[in-house]
mmCIF file of C-alpha atoms in Angstrom:
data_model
loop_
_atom_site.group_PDB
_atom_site.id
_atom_site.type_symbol
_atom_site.label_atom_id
_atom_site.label_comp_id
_atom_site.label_asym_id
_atom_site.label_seq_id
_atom_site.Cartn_x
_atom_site.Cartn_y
_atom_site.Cartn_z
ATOM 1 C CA UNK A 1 -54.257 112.480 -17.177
ATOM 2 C CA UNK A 2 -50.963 114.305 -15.485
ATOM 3 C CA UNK A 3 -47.897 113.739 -16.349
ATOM 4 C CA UNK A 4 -48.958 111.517 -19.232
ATOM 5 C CA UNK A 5 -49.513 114.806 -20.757
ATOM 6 C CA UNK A 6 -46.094 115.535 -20.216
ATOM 7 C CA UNK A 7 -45.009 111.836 -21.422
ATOM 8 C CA UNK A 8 -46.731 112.403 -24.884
ATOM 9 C CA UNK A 9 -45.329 115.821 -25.248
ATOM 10 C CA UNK A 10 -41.915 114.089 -25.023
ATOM 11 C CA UNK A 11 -42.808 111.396 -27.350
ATOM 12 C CA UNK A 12 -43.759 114.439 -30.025
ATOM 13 C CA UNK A 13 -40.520 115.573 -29.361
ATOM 14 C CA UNK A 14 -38.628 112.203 -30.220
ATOM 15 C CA UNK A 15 -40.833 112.293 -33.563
ATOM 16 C CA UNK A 16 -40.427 116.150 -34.729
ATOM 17 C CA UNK A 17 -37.039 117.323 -33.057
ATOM 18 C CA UNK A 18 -37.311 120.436 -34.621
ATOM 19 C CA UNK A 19 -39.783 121.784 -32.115
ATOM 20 C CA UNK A 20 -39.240 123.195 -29.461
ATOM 21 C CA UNK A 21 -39.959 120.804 -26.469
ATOM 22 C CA UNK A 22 -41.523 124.165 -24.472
ATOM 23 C CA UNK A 23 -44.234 124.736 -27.125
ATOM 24 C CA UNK A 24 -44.896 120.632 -27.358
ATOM 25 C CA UNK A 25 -45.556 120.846 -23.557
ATOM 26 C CA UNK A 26 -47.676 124.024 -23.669
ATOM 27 C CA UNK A 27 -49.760 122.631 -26.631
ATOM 28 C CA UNK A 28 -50.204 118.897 -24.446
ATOM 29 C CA UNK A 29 -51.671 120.830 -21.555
ATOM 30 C CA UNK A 30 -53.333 123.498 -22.920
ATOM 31 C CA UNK A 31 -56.606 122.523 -21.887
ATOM 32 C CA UNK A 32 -55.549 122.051 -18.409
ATOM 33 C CA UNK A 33 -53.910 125.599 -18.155
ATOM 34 C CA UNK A 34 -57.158 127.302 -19.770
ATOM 35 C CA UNK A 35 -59.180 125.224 -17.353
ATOM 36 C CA UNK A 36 -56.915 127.030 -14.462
ATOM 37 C CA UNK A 37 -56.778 130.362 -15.976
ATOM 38 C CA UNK A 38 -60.438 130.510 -16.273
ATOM 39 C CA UNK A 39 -61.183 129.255 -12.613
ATOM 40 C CA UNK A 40 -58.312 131.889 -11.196
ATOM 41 C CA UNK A 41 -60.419 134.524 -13.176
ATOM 42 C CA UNK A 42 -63.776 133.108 -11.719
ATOM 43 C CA UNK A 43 -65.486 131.821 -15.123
ATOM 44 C CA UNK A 44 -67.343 128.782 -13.711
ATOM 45 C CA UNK A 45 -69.843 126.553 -15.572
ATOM 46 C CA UNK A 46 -72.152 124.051 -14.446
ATOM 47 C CA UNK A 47 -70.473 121.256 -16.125
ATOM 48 C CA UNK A 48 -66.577 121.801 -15.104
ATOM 49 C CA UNK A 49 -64.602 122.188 -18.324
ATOM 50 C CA UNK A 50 -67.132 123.172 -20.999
ATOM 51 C CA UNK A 51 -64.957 126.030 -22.028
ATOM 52 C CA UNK A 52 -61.500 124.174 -22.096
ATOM 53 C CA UNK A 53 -62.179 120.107 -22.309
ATOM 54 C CA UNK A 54 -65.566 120.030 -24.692
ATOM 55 C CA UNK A 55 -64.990 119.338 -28.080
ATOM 56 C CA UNK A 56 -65.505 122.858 -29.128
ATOM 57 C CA UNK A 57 -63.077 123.873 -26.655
ATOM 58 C CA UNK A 58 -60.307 121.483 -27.530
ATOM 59 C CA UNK A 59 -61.050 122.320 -31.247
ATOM 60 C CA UNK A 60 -60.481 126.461 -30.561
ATOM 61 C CA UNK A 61 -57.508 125.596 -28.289
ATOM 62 C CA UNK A 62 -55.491 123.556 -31.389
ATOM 63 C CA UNK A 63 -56.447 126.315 -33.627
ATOM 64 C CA UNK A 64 -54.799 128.500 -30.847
ATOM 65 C CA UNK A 65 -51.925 126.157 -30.706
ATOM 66 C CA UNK A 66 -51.508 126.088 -34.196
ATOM 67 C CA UNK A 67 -51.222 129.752 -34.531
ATOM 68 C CA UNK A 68 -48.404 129.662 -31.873
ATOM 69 C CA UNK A 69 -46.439 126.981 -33.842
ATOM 70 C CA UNK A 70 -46.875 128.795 -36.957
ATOM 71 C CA UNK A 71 -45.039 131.854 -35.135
ATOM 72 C CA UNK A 72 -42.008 130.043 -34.467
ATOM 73 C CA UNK A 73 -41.685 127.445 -37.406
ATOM 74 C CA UNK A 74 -43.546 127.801 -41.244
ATOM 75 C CA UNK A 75 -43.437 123.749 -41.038
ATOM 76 C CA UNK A 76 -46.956 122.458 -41.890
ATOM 77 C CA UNK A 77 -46.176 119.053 -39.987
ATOM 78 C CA UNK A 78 -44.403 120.861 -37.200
ATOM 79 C CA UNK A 79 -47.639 123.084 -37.097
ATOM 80 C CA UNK A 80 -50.183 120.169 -36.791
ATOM 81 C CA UNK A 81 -48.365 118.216 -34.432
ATOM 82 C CA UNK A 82 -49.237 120.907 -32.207
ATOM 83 C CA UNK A 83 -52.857 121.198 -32.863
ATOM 84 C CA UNK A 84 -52.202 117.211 -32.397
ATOM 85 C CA UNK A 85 -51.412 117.305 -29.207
ATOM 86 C CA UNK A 86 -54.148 119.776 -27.968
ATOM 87 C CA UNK A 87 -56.435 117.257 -29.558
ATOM 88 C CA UNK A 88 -54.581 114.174 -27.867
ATOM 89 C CA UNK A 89 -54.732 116.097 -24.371
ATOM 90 C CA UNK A 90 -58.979 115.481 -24.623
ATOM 91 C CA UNK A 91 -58.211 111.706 -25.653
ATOM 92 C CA UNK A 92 -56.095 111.438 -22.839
ATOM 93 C CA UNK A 93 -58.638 112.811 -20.390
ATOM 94 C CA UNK A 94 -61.267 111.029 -22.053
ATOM 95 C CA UNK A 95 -59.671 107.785 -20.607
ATOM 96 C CA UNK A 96 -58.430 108.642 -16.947
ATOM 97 C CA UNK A 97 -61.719 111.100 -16.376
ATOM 98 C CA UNK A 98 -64.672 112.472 -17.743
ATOM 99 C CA UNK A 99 -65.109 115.564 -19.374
ATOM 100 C CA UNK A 100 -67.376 117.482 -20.644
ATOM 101 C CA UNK A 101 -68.593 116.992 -24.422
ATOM 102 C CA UNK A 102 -70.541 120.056 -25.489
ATOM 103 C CA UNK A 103 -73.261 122.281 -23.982
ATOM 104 C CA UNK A 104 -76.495 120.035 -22.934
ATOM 105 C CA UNK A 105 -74.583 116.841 -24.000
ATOM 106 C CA UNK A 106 -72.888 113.967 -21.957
ATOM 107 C CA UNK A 107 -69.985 113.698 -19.911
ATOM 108 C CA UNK A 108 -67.125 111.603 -21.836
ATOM 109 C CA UNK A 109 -64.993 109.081 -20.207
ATOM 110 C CA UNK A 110 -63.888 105.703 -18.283
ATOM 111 C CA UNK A 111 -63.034 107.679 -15.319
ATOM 112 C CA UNK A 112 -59.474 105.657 -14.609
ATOM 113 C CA UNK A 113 -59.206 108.349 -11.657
ATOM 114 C CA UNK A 114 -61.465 106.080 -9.972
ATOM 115 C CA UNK A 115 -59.024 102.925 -10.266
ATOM 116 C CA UNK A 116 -55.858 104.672 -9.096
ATOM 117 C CA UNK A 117 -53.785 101.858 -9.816
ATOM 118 C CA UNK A 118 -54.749 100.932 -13.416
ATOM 119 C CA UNK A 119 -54.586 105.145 -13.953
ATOM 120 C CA UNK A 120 -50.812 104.629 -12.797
ATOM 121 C CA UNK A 121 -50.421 101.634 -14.785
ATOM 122 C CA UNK A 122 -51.918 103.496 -18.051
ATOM 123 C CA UNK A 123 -49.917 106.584 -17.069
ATOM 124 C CA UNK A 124 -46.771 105.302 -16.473
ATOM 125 C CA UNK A 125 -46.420 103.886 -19.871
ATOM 126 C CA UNK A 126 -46.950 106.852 -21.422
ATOM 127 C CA UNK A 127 -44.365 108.499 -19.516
ATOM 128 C CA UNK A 128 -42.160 105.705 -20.367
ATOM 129 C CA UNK A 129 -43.001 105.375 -24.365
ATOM 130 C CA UNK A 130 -42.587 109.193 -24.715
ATOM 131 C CA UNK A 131 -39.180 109.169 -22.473
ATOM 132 C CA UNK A 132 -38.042 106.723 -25.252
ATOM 133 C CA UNK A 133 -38.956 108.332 -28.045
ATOM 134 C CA UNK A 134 -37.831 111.539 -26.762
ATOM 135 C CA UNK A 135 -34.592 110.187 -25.892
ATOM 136 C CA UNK A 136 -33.786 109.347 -29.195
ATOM 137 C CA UNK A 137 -33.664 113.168 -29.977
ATOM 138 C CA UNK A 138 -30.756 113.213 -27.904
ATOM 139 C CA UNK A 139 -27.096 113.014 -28.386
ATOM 140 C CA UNK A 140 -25.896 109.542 -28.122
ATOM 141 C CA UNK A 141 -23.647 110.581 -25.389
ATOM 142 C CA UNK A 142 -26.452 112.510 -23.088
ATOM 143 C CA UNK A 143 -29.282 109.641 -23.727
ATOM 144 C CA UNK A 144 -27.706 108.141 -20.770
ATOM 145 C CA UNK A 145 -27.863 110.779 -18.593
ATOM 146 C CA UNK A 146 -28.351 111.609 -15.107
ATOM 147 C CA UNK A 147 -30.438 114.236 -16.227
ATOM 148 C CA UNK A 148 -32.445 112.086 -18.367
ATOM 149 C CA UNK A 149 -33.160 109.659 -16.259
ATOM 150 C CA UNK A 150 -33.856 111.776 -13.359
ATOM 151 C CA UNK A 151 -36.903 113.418 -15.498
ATOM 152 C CA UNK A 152 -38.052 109.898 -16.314
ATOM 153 C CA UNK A 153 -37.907 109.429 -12.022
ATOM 154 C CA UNK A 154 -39.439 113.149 -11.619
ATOM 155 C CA UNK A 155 -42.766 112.384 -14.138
ATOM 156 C CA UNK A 156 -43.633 109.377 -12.682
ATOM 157 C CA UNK A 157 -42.956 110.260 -9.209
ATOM 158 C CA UNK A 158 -45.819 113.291 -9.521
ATOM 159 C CA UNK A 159 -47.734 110.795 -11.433
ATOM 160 C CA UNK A 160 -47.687 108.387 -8.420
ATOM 161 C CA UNK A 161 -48.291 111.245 -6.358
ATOM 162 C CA UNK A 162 -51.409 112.377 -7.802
ATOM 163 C CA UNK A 163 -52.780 108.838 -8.017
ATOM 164 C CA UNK A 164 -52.416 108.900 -4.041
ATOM 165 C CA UNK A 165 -53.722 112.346 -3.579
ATOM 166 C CA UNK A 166 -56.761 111.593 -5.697
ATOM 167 C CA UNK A 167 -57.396 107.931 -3.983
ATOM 168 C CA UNK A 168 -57.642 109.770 -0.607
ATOM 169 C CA UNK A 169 -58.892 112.912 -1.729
ATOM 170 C CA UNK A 170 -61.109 111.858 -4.652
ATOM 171 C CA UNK A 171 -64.105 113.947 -4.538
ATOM 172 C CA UNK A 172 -62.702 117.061 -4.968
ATOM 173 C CA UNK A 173 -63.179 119.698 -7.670
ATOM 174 C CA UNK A 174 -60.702 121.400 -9.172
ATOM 175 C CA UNK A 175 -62.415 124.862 -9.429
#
């Protein structure tokens, strides 16, 4: 998943609108940063992802997440939303791809990526639900928005775009 990552991180924002939307987004792509961070530094594995999809891996991450929350808010729900969406990032990728489960086991997923259209389909709702629940946490006056509605047009335009990128170019790693 993409911007669906981004689409459930606004969602958690239209449910707890005491968070700040920057640490909601951080927490939903956690994995996917790691996952960068560690390929920029060279740590490869032979499964790609062991040390930032596995279960493991998305279990350290919310505890990492967590501890961020807990620096900027002493609200328990606040605080597990955020391991929440770490956790929800690895059921999201569980769906469009597969990733890695834990050292020596299986790969976990229905590989969407493979079915560009039905990934847009499945990511564009996403988007969608969380821009409406997100909304909500707006002032009446600015849920109407140009702005808001030009994020809803900017999440599933890179959505779209990916889906294209990866029907053309779709045996490419990422690391």
């Amino acid at each position: 998943m993409y911007a669906g990552h981004v689409g459930i991180a606004l969602g958690a924002k239209g449910i707890r609108r005491t968070v700040p939307l920057w640490l909601l987004i951080l927490a939903s792509q956690l994995p996917d940063w790691t996952d960068a961070a560690l390929c920029f530094a060279g740590v490869r594995t032979t499964v790609p992802g062991m040390y930032s999809h596995s279960l493991l891996a998305i279990a350290i991450l919310a505890v990492v997440a967590a501890c961020i929350a807990a620096l900027t808010s002493q609200d328990k729900k606040s605080i597990a939303l955020v391991a929440a969406l770490v956790v929800s990032h690895a059921l999201a990728d569980y769906i469009t791809g597969d990733k890695a489960s834990w050292p020596g086991g299986p790969l976990i997923g229905l590989r969407l990526y493979h079915h560009p259209l039905l990934d847009f389909l499945l990511e564009a709702g996403v988007i969608l639900a969380g821009w409406f629940l997100w909304r909500r946490s707006l002032d009446p006056e600015r849920r109407s928005s140009k702005p808001a509605f030009t994020l809803l047009g900017v999440l599933l335009l890179l959505q779209f775009a990916a889906d294209i990128y990866f029907m053309i170019i779709y045996h490419v790693r990422k690391c």
